[in-house]
XYZ file of C-alpha atoms in Angstrom:
386
model
C 100.833 85.675 96.944
C 103.357 88.107 98.327
C 105.981 89.760 96.182
C 108.744 87.833 97.933
C 107.017 84.483 97.129
C 106.564 85.647 93.506
C 110.216 86.497 93.152
C 111.182 83.162 94.744
C 109.026 81.214 92.329
C 110.497 83.182 89.364
C 114.017 82.422 90.640
C 113.182 78.727 90.790
C 111.655 78.821 87.314
C 114.661 80.530 85.715
C 117.092 78.165 87.552
C 115.137 75.189 86.077
C 115.144 76.748 82.548
C 118.913 77.228 82.822
C 119.386 73.674 84.004
C 117.339 72.147 81.196
C 119.044 74.289 78.512
C 122.461 73.259 79.973
C 121.290 69.637 79.693
C 120.300 70.171 75.991
C 123.580 71.948 75.169
C 125.640 68.982 76.374
C 123.357 66.598 74.470
C 123.873 68.702 71.317
C 127.631 68.635 71.678
C 127.589 64.820 72.001
C 125.369 64.470 68.920
C 127.381 66.944 66.961
C 130.569 65.049 67.708
C 129.244 61.666 66.793
C 128.193 62.232 63.172
C 131.548 63.372 61.763
C 133.556 61.057 64.133
C 131.772 57.975 62.738
C 132.064 59.151 59.153
C 135.795 59.713 59.513
C 136.330 56.220 61.059
C 134.251 54.563 58.238
C 136.244 56.528 55.645
C 139.530 55.280 57.060
C 138.159 51.756 56.779
C 137.613 52.221 53.116
C 133.880 52.164 53.341
C 132.067 53.634 50.247
C 130.361 57.121 50.512
C 126.970 55.415 49.794
C 127.430 52.976 52.748
C 128.518 55.849 55.005
C 125.405 57.769 54.072
C 123.174 54.806 54.727
C 124.819 54.330 58.141
C 124.268 57.948 58.998
C 120.609 57.622 58.026
C 119.944 55.072 60.757
C 119.890 57.773 63.452
C 117.063 59.917 61.924
C 115.166 56.707 61.180
C 115.454 55.960 64.930
C 114.066 59.436 65.591
C 111.144 58.820 63.306
C 110.177 55.425 64.646
C 110.608 56.322 68.321
C 108.664 59.542 68.247
C 105.212 57.983 68.452
C 106.259 56.105 71.595
C 107.381 59.159 73.579
C 103.961 60.253 75.010
C 103.278 56.663 76.188
C 106.728 56.323 77.774
C 106.274 59.709 79.537
C 102.863 58.653 80.919
C 104.061 55.143 81.942
C 107.356 55.954 83.589
C 107.225 59.734 84.023
C 109.048 62.268 81.974
C 111.963 62.634 84.392
C 112.669 58.886 84.798
C 112.358 58.443 81.013
C 114.835 61.245 80.182
C 117.391 60.093 82.777
C 117.174 56.479 81.553
C 117.659 57.726 77.930
C 120.772 59.627 78.962
C 122.249 56.571 80.499
C 121.262 54.368 77.522
C 122.761 56.940 75.130
C 126.099 56.672 76.875
C 125.892 52.896 76.856
C 125.027 52.643 73.139
C 127.834 55.124 72.180
C 130.242 52.962 74.213
C 129.121 49.863 72.217
C 129.716 51.794 68.975
C 133.253 52.592 70.094
C 133.798 49.008 71.190
C 132.591 47.272 67.914
C 134.128 49.442 65.255
C 132.243 47.443 62.640
C 130.200 49.132 59.863
C 127.512 46.391 59.847
C 127.057 46.347 63.648
C 126.896 50.110 63.521
C 123.602 49.959 61.519
C 121.502 48.719 64.428
C 123.586 50.616 67.029
C 123.176 53.980 65.161
C 119.446 53.223 64.882
C 119.365 52.656 68.650
C 121.213 56.002 69.201
C 118.247 57.653 67.455
C 115.768 55.760 69.480
C 117.301 56.432 72.893
C 118.371 60.089 72.367
C 115.119 61.211 70.878
C 113.005 61.129 74.100
C 115.762 62.955 76.012
C 115.675 65.731 73.359
C 111.931 65.946 73.040
C 111.248 65.980 76.768
C 113.894 68.556 77.448
C 112.388 70.847 74.766
C 108.901 70.400 76.379
C 110.225 71.429 79.757
C 111.759 74.611 78.257
C 108.507 75.426 76.584
C 106.405 74.753 79.682
C 108.792 76.705 81.949
C 109.098 79.807 79.753
C 106.924 82.646 80.904
C 104.392 83.454 78.147
C 105.560 87.095 77.952
C 109.124 85.969 77.502
C 108.663 82.756 75.569
C 110.167 84.245 72.377
C 113.531 85.081 73.918
C 113.681 81.933 75.946
C 113.078 79.690 72.955
C 115.568 81.930 70.940
C 118.245 81.172 73.562
C 117.285 77.510 73.452
C 117.613 77.377 69.597
C 120.919 79.281 69.879
C 122.326 76.884 72.408
C 121.235 73.873 70.374
C 122.843 75.224 67.214
C 126.025 76.195 68.981
C 126.244 72.715 70.674
C 126.001 70.935 67.359
C 128.607 73.283 65.877
C 130.926 72.727 68.946
C 130.800 68.959 68.657
C 133.097 68.799 65.594
C 135.443 71.276 67.223
C 135.952 68.830 70.033
C 137.465 66.433 67.485
C 140.197 69.028 66.843
C 141.196 68.721 70.454
C 141.044 64.891 70.986
C 141.385 63.549 67.407
C 139.312 60.929 65.724
C 141.315 57.817 66.615
C 140.911 55.423 69.518
C 138.789 55.822 72.553
C 139.319 59.607 73.440
C 136.587 60.968 71.117
C 134.136 58.306 72.261
C 134.932 59.012 75.888
C 134.159 62.688 75.337
C 130.753 61.744 73.891
C 130.054 59.161 76.637
C 131.011 61.753 79.338
C 128.784 64.296 77.648
C 125.716 62.026 77.872
C 126.523 61.205 81.493
C 126.997 64.902 82.372
C 123.742 65.601 80.539
C 121.975 63.158 82.882
C 123.693 64.841 85.814
C 122.559 68.283 84.848
C 119.024 66.990 84.430
C 119.005 65.246 87.800
C 119.954 68.447 89.579
C 116.807 70.244 88.292
C 114.409 67.358 88.197
C 112.515 68.384 91.301
C 111.861 71.879 89.838
C 110.470 70.713 86.540
C 106.744 71.086 85.881
C 104.289 68.240 85.238
C 103.869 68.118 81.512
C 101.380 65.316 81.092
C 97.769 64.914 82.233
C 96.515 61.608 83.484
C 92.952 62.113 82.095
C 93.899 63.271 78.619
C 95.888 61.059 76.314
C 96.844 62.516 72.947
C 98.847 60.409 70.527
C 101.316 61.683 67.964
C 99.003 60.631 65.092
C 96.035 62.154 66.886
C 97.848 65.465 67.285
C 98.776 65.840 63.586
C 95.319 67.188 62.375
C 95.385 69.766 65.168
C 98.490 71.604 63.812
C 99.209 70.306 60.306
C 100.669 73.697 59.238
C 103.094 73.766 62.055
C 104.254 70.273 61.231
C 104.615 71.233 57.597
C 106.819 74.122 58.673
C 109.091 71.652 60.616
C 109.385 69.495 57.505
C 110.388 72.524 55.505
C 112.895 73.802 58.037
C 114.550 70.348 58.481
C 114.686 69.611 54.784
C 116.055 73.051 53.923
C 118.813 72.807 56.516
C 119.884 69.240 55.534
C 119.625 69.945 51.749
C 121.737 73.099 52.051
C 124.486 71.405 54.200
C 124.676 68.571 51.849
C 124.339 70.184 48.449
C 125.518 73.762 48.673
C 129.116 72.621 48.160
C 127.894 70.761 45.058
C 126.154 73.938 43.909
C 129.430 75.900 44.326
C 131.397 73.573 41.924
C 129.055 74.731 39.104
C 130.508 78.186 39.538
C 134.088 76.851 40.085
C 134.117 78.118 43.629
C 136.846 76.540 45.727
C 135.892 74.062 48.484
C 137.427 76.195 51.167
C 135.199 79.136 50.133
C 132.034 77.001 50.124
C 132.933 75.618 53.606
C 133.291 79.150 54.769
C 129.906 80.010 53.306
C 128.405 77.194 55.164
C 130.041 78.366 58.408
C 128.609 81.931 57.718
C 125.248 80.361 57.339
C 125.509 78.491 60.585
C 126.746 81.647 62.280
C 123.608 83.420 61.170
C 121.509 80.614 62.604
C 123.319 80.853 65.964
C 123.434 84.688 66.204
C 119.916 85.601 65.191
C 117.474 83.264 67.005
C 117.255 85.519 70.107
C 116.472 88.634 68.058
C 113.836 86.722 66.155
C 112.376 85.536 69.448
C 112.240 89.034 70.717
C 110.478 90.080 67.520
C 107.941 87.256 68.077
C 107.164 88.764 71.496
C 106.411 92.122 69.875
C 104.487 90.715 66.906
C 103.420 87.049 66.953
C 105.254 83.827 66.334
C 102.963 83.052 63.345
C 103.667 86.425 61.649
C 107.420 86.182 62.225
C 107.410 82.626 60.843
C 105.685 83.912 57.774
C 108.402 86.606 57.405
C 111.085 83.972 57.833
C 109.480 81.803 55.194
C 109.271 84.748 52.812
C 112.895 85.857 53.352
C 114.010 82.200 52.819
C 112.272 82.188 49.413
C 113.919 85.580 48.673
C 117.284 84.007 49.548
C 116.692 81.214 47.065
C 115.955 83.808 44.355
C 119.083 85.810 45.205
C 121.422 82.837 45.507
C 122.313 82.438 41.777
C 122.413 86.237 41.345
C 124.838 86.843 44.204
C 126.856 83.587 44.455
C 129.846 85.138 42.687
C 129.721 88.523 44.425
C 130.772 89.710 47.855
C 127.123 90.182 48.687
C 126.698 86.436 49.040
C 128.236 86.586 52.508
C 125.496 88.720 54.241
C 122.964 86.875 52.082
C 123.713 83.454 53.490
C 124.116 84.815 57.000
C 120.526 86.052 56.864
C 119.440 82.947 54.993
C 120.709 80.806 57.831
C 119.006 82.945 60.450
C 115.560 82.971 58.811
C 115.538 79.399 57.562
C 116.127 77.995 61.052
C 113.890 80.743 62.442
C 110.983 78.852 60.789
C 111.471 76.086 63.365
C 112.072 78.404 66.263
C 108.815 80.243 65.527
C 107.027 76.887 65.149
C 108.173 75.795 68.583
C 107.087 79.108 70.187
C 103.591 78.811 68.607
C 103.388 75.179 69.776
C 103.945 76.373 73.326
C 101.374 79.112 72.894
C 98.641 76.822 71.673
C 99.057 73.552 73.531
C 99.729 72.224 77.054
C 99.873 68.900 78.839
C 99.524 65.766 76.805
C 98.959 67.667 73.631
C 102.197 69.498 74.086
C 104.096 66.196 74.626
C 102.482 64.652 71.582
C 103.096 67.771 69.576
C 106.744 67.977 70.363
C 107.152 64.273 69.582
C 105.377 64.908 66.250
C 107.835 67.754 65.674
C 110.698 65.334 66.086
C 109.090 62.832 63.717
C 108.584 65.541 61.084
C 112.155 66.801 61.420
C 113.313 63.321 60.611
C 110.855 63.156 57.630
C 112.128 66.441 56.253
C 115.748 65.450 56.666
C 115.258 62.182 54.836
C 112.914 63.354 51.991
C 114.026 66.800 50.981
C 117.823 66.323 50.252
C 117.294 63.333 47.904
C 114.440 65.248 46.170
C 116.652 68.305 45.718
C 119.557 66.310 44.580
C 117.407 64.483 42.062
C 116.159 67.771 40.620
C 119.769 68.943 40.374
C 120.632 65.800 38.391
C 118.009 66.763 35.755
C 118.289 70.522 35.750
C 121.867 71.276 36.923
C 122.863 73.545 39.839
C 119.723 75.670 39.469
C 117.744 72.777 40.911
C 118.945 73.652 44.444
C 117.491 77.109 44.829
C 114.490 76.273 42.624
C 113.450 73.184 44.649
C 113.982 74.734 48.103
C 112.406 77.970 46.923
C 109.289 76.143 45.665
C 108.928 74.161 48.903
C 109.149 77.336 51.078
C 106.819 79.219 48.754
C 104.237 76.425 49.051
C 104.480 76.829 52.881
C 104.010 80.546 52.543
C 100.896 80.118 50.345
C 99.435 77.494 52.778
C 100.015 79.980 55.604
C 98.138 82.764 53.784
C 95.221 80.478 52.717
C 94.811 79.016 56.230
C 94.698 82.552 57.660
C 91.991 83.521 55.154
C 89.925 80.434 55.961
C 90.142 81.229 59.661
């Protein structure tokens, strides 16, 4: 192949990567907007916090139950057609949510949002992994993680512009899903084939192949959801104002957004597995330092780094998934990642909250630190066995 042909292929490849990442960024904005929007509406209707929480849980349950179906859908209809259909269905279901405005009807509708958005997210992530050149996979997946985090953070900001009443916020979300499908359609012809007709790997069949990676996803998801939900509660033990705790959470999210590309570059120089172990170890250290620094100015850089390395666990796991698997195994593996993300988000926050009920505020860093330490120990033991 000539140098000109090689450069042309690389240009097409980077154009496709850019298109898929743009697709995912719009998807993240729509998802990030919908969670607080629906909570605000239910709160205005006088719905109890417990009922609001149950309503919100319907979407991750949809993620979990739809994940095993994604490889079969991709094989049956093709990844591109499946993703485009899911983008259209996501817009339709969100329109139904806006039209009904009923807490009980929202239970099945929010479940459906999880079901129809999950394949779009999973397949887009698979395309980014497959398109990323092996020598630059770290930085590409770092950019991908940054864009996802920034998109979710930007969603609530959209509500500041359009408000939370009437159709305007729903129209923003609906347009975002439609635009997401449009972005994907533009690059569909440049996307690689990510499934193999002769090899069929199911989500359950994939799990024994990479149980440590899947455990890392559970830890990363559970940690993120537990901290977002319970760090404000932890702050009340030290009589820290709500505004200050909100600022701490924002600082943590900023660390997540800012540091994924540097971590990806570090993974290119070392290995994703080693950087993931470092991220897990630093996350444990953050749990140890939290009660020592919470009332000092050092808590600000601490939570910034904490946010970076805790989400870095997931970023490094995605990079390693792309290094180890291709084709049907990659599709099944990414769907398994989505399933485990839902499991972690549902199990770890209640567990952590329960421990806090018995032990007080110290239950937050103790529980999360213990979970992360268990992952670090499992990583070391698996390495020694190998």
